[in-house]
């Protein structure tokens, strides 16, 4: 979760500068975000439930991360093309509809699995950790994006930027998030709970039905 959120923040932070210097329209970032959000909501409502039923949450998250990599790569076709970047916004939004929903839907599954293993339910701890991870990702992503651009020689509020600064902006909206998404996919591939989750739920239900005092759940 930390890596995927950080990748998104890196892209979002640098994308403002990308629109300003590559597309020569700082206001286009608003259009980009609007297109992305509409497609995100559409994907969550129309496609995500069916996809999760067919391939599971882990595979849906991996699939969405791969689509995000493709979306960011599209930008290399023509970095200064508005139409190309609209296509990036559409594909990216569809992928994000999966990414965000899947990541947060994994949290209650993790809580159930913790209860299955330890016989104690630590929902507060899990959700607090997830909240901390998103806040940490916001800081880490912004630091990475600004650090890369400064390293490339970006000078704030200049009308034009040096070639190295332009490359740094481009990398911050493409290559660096792509690398982070690849790392996230590698980590997600170790997630095996989808396969055993029906067994977990079945066992938790059995314990509840037994109503055995020795198996009472401690909620923290």
mmCIF file of C-alpha atoms in Angstrom:
data_model
loop_
_atom_site.group_PDB
_atom_site.id
_atom_site.type_symbol
_atom_site.label_atom_id
_atom_site.label_comp_id
_atom_site.label_asym_id
_atom_site.label_seq_id
_atom_site.Cartn_x
_atom_site.Cartn_y
_atom_site.Cartn_z
ATOM 1 C CA UNK A 1 0.000 0.000 0.000
ATOM 2 C CA UNK A 2 2.784 2.435 0.916
ATOM 3 C CA UNK A 3 4.626 1.949 -2.379
ATOM 4 C CA UNK A 4 1.526 2.182 -4.582
ATOM 5 C CA UNK A 5 0.247 5.292 -2.830
ATOM 6 C CA UNK A 6 3.706 6.861 -2.982
ATOM 7 C CA UNK A 7 3.878 6.186 -6.729
ATOM 8 C CA UNK A 8 0.546 7.934 -7.171
ATOM 9 C CA UNK A 9 1.697 10.945 -5.133
ATOM 10 C CA UNK A 10 4.958 11.196 -7.108
ATOM 11 C CA UNK A 11 2.972 11.301 -10.343
ATOM 12 C CA UNK A 12 0.337 13.730 -9.054
ATOM 13 C CA UNK A 13 2.939 16.113 -7.621
ATOM 14 C CA UNK A 14 5.003 16.257 -10.811
ATOM 15 C CA UNK A 15 2.021 16.224 -13.167
ATOM 16 C CA UNK A 16 1.198 19.849 -12.344
ATOM 17 C CA UNK A 17 4.620 20.882 -13.620
ATOM 18 C CA UNK A 18 4.334 18.523 -16.573
ATOM 19 C CA UNK A 19 1.142 20.226 -17.749
ATOM 20 C CA UNK A 20 2.725 23.624 -17.331
ATOM 21 C CA UNK A 21 5.981 22.970 -19.172
ATOM 22 C CA UNK A 22 5.196 20.149 -21.612
ATOM 23 C CA UNK A 23 1.648 21.127 -22.560
ATOM 24 C CA UNK A 24 2.121 24.859 -21.933
ATOM 25 C CA UNK A 25 -1.143 24.903 -19.996
ATOM 26 C CA UNK A 26 -0.990 24.840 -16.213
ATOM 27 C CA UNK A 27 -4.795 24.687 -16.054
ATOM 28 C CA UNK A 28 -4.901 21.403 -17.976
ATOM 29 C CA UNK A 29 -4.063 19.564 -14.764
ATOM 30 C CA UNK A 30 -7.641 20.309 -13.615
ATOM 31 C CA UNK A 31 -9.039 18.713 -16.775
ATOM 32 C CA UNK A 32 -6.681 15.765 -16.317
ATOM 33 C CA UNK A 33 -7.846 15.197 -12.741
ATOM 34 C CA UNK A 34 -11.522 15.510 -13.717
ATOM 35 C CA UNK A 35 -11.170 12.915 -16.498
ATOM 36 C CA UNK A 36 -9.264 10.603 -14.183
ATOM 37 C CA UNK A 37 -11.864 10.857 -11.408
ATOM 38 C CA UNK A 38 -14.814 10.237 -13.737
ATOM 39 C CA UNK A 39 -13.134 7.148 -15.180
ATOM 40 C CA UNK A 40 -12.136 6.018 -11.690
ATOM 41 C CA UNK A 41 -15.708 6.107 -10.439
ATOM 42 C CA UNK A 42 -16.942 4.425 -13.618
ATOM 43 C CA UNK A 43 -14.450 1.582 -13.228
ATOM 44 C CA UNK A 44 -15.370 1.075 -9.571
ATOM 45 C CA UNK A 45 -19.084 0.887 -10.333
ATOM 46 C CA UNK A 46 -19.165 -0.934 -13.677
ATOM 47 C CA UNK A 47 -16.146 -3.233 -13.848
ATOM 48 C CA UNK A 48 -14.568 -3.794 -10.438
ATOM 49 C CA UNK A 49 -17.215 -6.069 -8.823
ATOM 50 C CA UNK A 50 -17.224 -8.422 -11.818
ATOM 51 C CA UNK A 51 -13.432 -8.474 -12.038
ATOM 52 C CA UNK A 52 -12.991 -9.241 -8.331
ATOM 53 C CA UNK A 53 -15.474 -12.130 -8.556
ATOM 54 C CA UNK A 54 -13.585 -13.577 -11.516
ATOM 55 C CA UNK A 55 -9.922 -13.123 -10.570
ATOM 56 C CA UNK A 56 -9.859 -12.070 -6.909
ATOM 57 C CA UNK A 57 -8.675 -8.901 -5.190
ATOM 58 C CA UNK A 58 -4.954 -9.607 -5.406
ATOM 59 C CA UNK A 59 -5.010 -10.334 -9.131
ATOM 60 C CA UNK A 60 -7.289 -7.349 -9.754
ATOM 61 C CA UNK A 61 -4.802 -5.114 -7.944
ATOM 62 C CA UNK A 62 -1.890 -6.528 -9.941
ATOM 63 C CA UNK A 63 -3.856 -6.081 -13.161
ATOM 64 C CA UNK A 64 -4.670 -2.460 -12.268
ATOM 65 C CA UNK A 65 -1.027 -1.726 -11.465
ATOM 66 C CA UNK A 66 0.007 -3.126 -14.849
ATOM 67 C CA UNK A 67 -2.590 -0.929 -16.558
ATOM 68 C CA UNK A 68 -1.222 2.099 -14.691
ATOM 69 C CA UNK A 69 2.248 1.250 -15.994
ATOM 70 C CA UNK A 70 0.839 1.112 -19.536
ATOM 71 C CA UNK A 71 -0.963 4.431 -19.011
ATOM 72 C CA UNK A 72 2.202 6.186 -17.877
ATOM 73 C CA UNK A 73 4.142 4.684 -20.783
ATOM 74 C CA UNK A 74 1.632 6.090 -23.293
ATOM 75 C CA UNK A 75 2.918 9.554 -22.454
ATOM 76 C CA UNK A 76 6.196 8.750 -24.241
ATOM 77 C CA UNK A 77 4.360 8.518 -27.588
ATOM 78 C CA UNK A 78 4.122 12.297 -27.736
ATOM 79 C CA UNK A 79 4.803 14.132 -24.449
ATOM 80 C CA UNK A 80 3.491 17.466 -25.752
ATOM 81 C CA UNK A 81 0.218 16.126 -27.199
ATOM 82 C CA UNK A 82 -2.956 17.095 -25.337
ATOM 83 C CA UNK A 83 -4.936 14.254 -26.923
ATOM 84 C CA UNK A 84 -2.313 11.708 -25.876
ATOM 85 C CA UNK A 85 -2.440 13.016 -22.330
ATOM 86 C CA UNK A 86 -6.236 12.819 -22.332
ATOM 87 C CA UNK A 87 -5.854 9.159 -23.271
ATOM 88 C CA UNK A 88 -3.396 8.793 -20.376
ATOM 89 C CA UNK A 89 -5.986 10.327 -18.033
ATOM 90 C CA UNK A 90 -8.686 7.900 -19.206
ATOM 91 C CA UNK A 91 -6.562 4.757 -18.875
ATOM 92 C CA UNK A 92 -5.058 5.933 -15.596
ATOM 93 C CA UNK A 93 -8.492 6.670 -14.167
ATOM 94 C CA UNK A 94 -9.843 3.241 -15.089
ATOM 95 C CA UNK A 95 -6.842 1.624 -13.408
ATOM 96 C CA UNK A 96 -7.106 3.764 -10.274
ATOM 97 C CA UNK A 97 -10.715 2.712 -9.851
ATOM 98 C CA UNK A 98 -9.373 -0.790 -9.305
ATOM 99 C CA UNK A 99 -6.239 0.150 -7.372
ATOM 100 C CA UNK A 100 -7.806 2.216 -4.599
ATOM 101 C CA UNK A 101 -10.857 0.006 -4.135
ATOM 102 C CA UNK A 102 -8.794 -3.195 -4.041
ATOM 103 C CA UNK A 103 -6.236 -1.856 -1.586
ATOM 104 C CA UNK A 104 -8.863 -0.735 0.907
ATOM 105 C CA UNK A 105 -10.967 -3.882 0.428
ATOM 106 C CA UNK A 106 -7.956 -5.974 1.445
ATOM 107 C CA UNK A 107 -7.941 -4.395 4.910
ATOM 108 C CA UNK A 108 -11.032 -6.163 6.352
ATOM 109 C CA UNK A 109 -9.734 -9.422 4.879
ATOM 110 C CA UNK A 110 -6.491 -8.856 6.770
ATOM 111 C CA UNK A 111 -8.439 -8.232 9.970
ATOM 112 C CA UNK A 112 -10.339 -11.494 9.501
ATOM 113 C CA UNK A 113 -7.119 -13.376 8.830
ATOM 114 C CA UNK A 114 -5.542 -11.939 11.972
ATOM 115 C CA UNK A 115 -8.539 -13.148 13.945
ATOM 116 C CA UNK A 116 -8.261 -16.547 12.263
ATOM 117 C CA UNK A 117 -4.605 -16.890 13.285
ATOM 118 C CA UNK A 118 -4.494 -15.271 16.725
ATOM 119 C CA UNK A 119 -8.148 -15.565 17.816
ATOM 120 C CA UNK A 120 -8.006 -11.833 18.539
ATOM 121 C CA UNK A 121 -9.503 -9.117 16.334
ATOM 122 C CA UNK A 122 -7.194 -6.131 15.876
ATOM 123 C CA UNK A 123 -9.267 -4.065 13.460
ATOM 124 C CA UNK A 124 -8.263 -0.770 15.080
ATOM 125 C CA UNK A 125 -4.578 -1.518 14.676
ATOM 126 C CA UNK A 126 -4.936 -2.537 11.027
ATOM 127 C CA UNK A 127 -6.958 0.519 10.008
ATOM 128 C CA UNK A 128 -4.720 2.870 11.985
ATOM 129 C CA UNK A 129 -1.670 1.388 10.255
ATOM 130 C CA UNK A 130 -3.313 1.839 6.864
ATOM 131 C CA UNK A 131 -4.151 5.452 7.674
ATOM 132 C CA UNK A 132 -0.567 6.076 8.758
ATOM 133 C CA UNK A 133 0.711 4.448 5.556
ATOM 134 C CA UNK A 134 -1.368 6.764 3.364
ATOM 135 C CA UNK A 135 -0.138 9.835 5.241
ATOM 136 C CA UNK A 136 3.456 8.611 5.052
ATOM 137 C CA UNK A 137 3.038 7.944 1.331
ATOM 138 C CA UNK A 138 1.867 11.517 0.807
ATOM 139 C CA UNK A 139 5.052 12.831 2.378
ATOM 140 C CA UNK A 140 7.399 10.318 0.769
ATOM 141 C CA UNK A 141 5.897 10.765 -2.702
ATOM 142 C CA UNK A 142 6.123 14.547 -2.552
ATOM 143 C CA UNK A 143 9.730 14.374 -1.348
ATOM 144 C CA UNK A 144 10.695 11.994 -4.160
ATOM 145 C CA UNK A 145 9.052 14.119 -6.860
ATOM 146 C CA UNK A 146 10.487 17.416 -5.636
ATOM 147 C CA UNK A 147 13.893 15.847 -5.015
ATOM 148 C CA UNK A 148 14.142 14.450 -8.537
ATOM 149 C CA UNK A 149 13.101 17.759 -10.098
ATOM 150 C CA UNK A 150 15.551 19.744 -7.984
ATOM 151 C CA UNK A 151 18.303 17.296 -8.862
ATOM 152 C CA UNK A 152 17.476 17.876 -12.518
ATOM 153 C CA UNK A 153 17.883 21.620 -12.072
ATOM 154 C CA UNK A 154 14.256 22.717 -11.883
ATOM 155 C CA UNK A 155 13.897 26.395 -10.964
ATOM 156 C CA UNK A 156 10.525 27.411 -9.586
ATOM 157 C CA UNK A 157 8.417 29.894 -11.589
ATOM 158 C CA UNK A 158 10.817 30.097 -14.533
ATOM 159 C CA UNK A 159 9.026 30.467 -17.847
ATOM 160 C CA UNK A 160 11.267 27.832 -19.414
ATOM 161 C CA UNK A 161 13.273 25.046 -17.832
ATOM 162 C CA UNK A 162 16.584 23.489 -18.776
ATOM 163 C CA UNK A 163 16.610 20.194 -20.744
ATOM 164 C CA UNK A 164 17.743 18.330 -17.606
ATOM 165 C CA UNK A 165 14.878 19.831 -15.602
ATOM 166 C CA UNK A 166 12.402 18.825 -18.305
ATOM 167 C CA UNK A 167 13.771 15.281 -18.215
ATOM 168 C CA UNK A 168 13.407 15.229 -14.441
ATOM 169 C CA UNK A 169 9.755 16.286 -14.715
ATOM 170 C CA UNK A 170 9.183 13.621 -17.359
ATOM 171 C CA UNK A 171 10.836 10.932 -15.249
ATOM 172 C CA UNK A 172 8.768 11.953 -12.215
ATOM 173 C CA UNK A 173 5.536 11.390 -14.138
ATOM 174 C CA UNK A 174 6.603 8.221 -15.928
ATOM 175 C CA UNK A 175 9.727 6.215 -15.136
ATOM 176 C CA UNK A 176 9.875 6.674 -11.363
ATOM 177 C CA UNK A 177 6.197 5.815 -10.717
ATOM 178 C CA UNK A 178 6.571 2.875 -13.126
ATOM 179 C CA UNK A 179 9.512 1.528 -11.114
ATOM 180 C CA UNK A 180 7.499 1.929 -7.919
ATOM 181 C CA UNK A 181 4.492 0.141 -9.426
ATOM 182 C CA UNK A 182 6.758 -2.739 -10.488
ATOM 183 C CA UNK A 183 8.080 -2.961 -6.920
ATOM 184 C CA UNK A 184 4.504 -2.916 -5.622
ATOM 185 C CA UNK A 185 3.498 -5.727 -7.975
ATOM 186 C CA UNK A 186 6.429 -7.827 -6.746
ATOM 187 C CA UNK A 187 5.302 -7.374 -3.138
ATOM 188 C CA UNK A 188 1.620 -7.988 -3.915
ATOM 189 C CA UNK A 189 2.523 -11.256 -5.656
ATOM 190 C CA UNK A 190 3.340 -12.723 -2.226
ATOM 191 C CA UNK A 191 -0.202 -12.041 -1.005
ATOM 192 C CA UNK A 192 -1.933 -15.440 -0.829
ATOM 193 C CA UNK A 193 -4.963 -14.684 1.330
ATOM 194 C CA UNK A 194 -7.414 -14.727 -1.599
ATOM 195 C CA UNK A 195 -6.875 -18.467 -2.000
ATOM 196 C CA UNK A 196 -7.579 -19.401 1.595
ATOM 197 C CA UNK A 197 -10.065 -16.661 2.492
ATOM 198 C CA UNK A 198 -13.183 -18.848 2.066
ATOM 199 C CA UNK A 199 -11.651 -21.293 4.546
ATOM 200 C CA UNK A 200 -10.887 -18.413 6.929
ATOM 201 C CA UNK A 201 -14.483 -17.169 6.843
ATOM 202 C CA UNK A 202 -15.827 -20.694 7.250
ATOM 203 C CA UNK A 203 -13.669 -21.276 10.324
ATOM 204 C CA UNK A 204 -14.587 -17.925 11.884
ATOM 205 C CA UNK A 205 -18.265 -18.708 11.382
ATOM 206 C CA UNK A 206 -17.771 -22.140 12.950
ATOM 207 C CA UNK A 207 -16.169 -20.592 16.023
ATOM 208 C CA UNK A 208 -18.948 -18.053 16.332
ATOM 209 C CA UNK A 209 -21.633 -20.721 16.017
ATOM 210 C CA UNK A 210 -19.993 -22.836 18.681
ATOM 211 C CA UNK A 211 -20.241 -19.919 21.105
ATOM 212 C CA UNK A 212 -17.509 -21.458 23.178
ATOM 213 C CA UNK A 213 -16.312 -19.152 25.987
ATOM 214 C CA UNK A 214 -12.756 -20.383 25.459
ATOM 215 C CA UNK A 215 -12.878 -19.029 21.915
ATOM 216 C CA UNK A 216 -14.285 -15.565 22.699
ATOM 217 C CA UNK A 217 -12.800 -12.887 20.495
ATOM 218 C CA UNK A 218 -10.922 -10.038 22.106
ATOM 219 C CA UNK A 219 -11.566 -6.823 20.202
ATOM 220 C CA UNK A 220 -8.846 -4.163 20.298
#
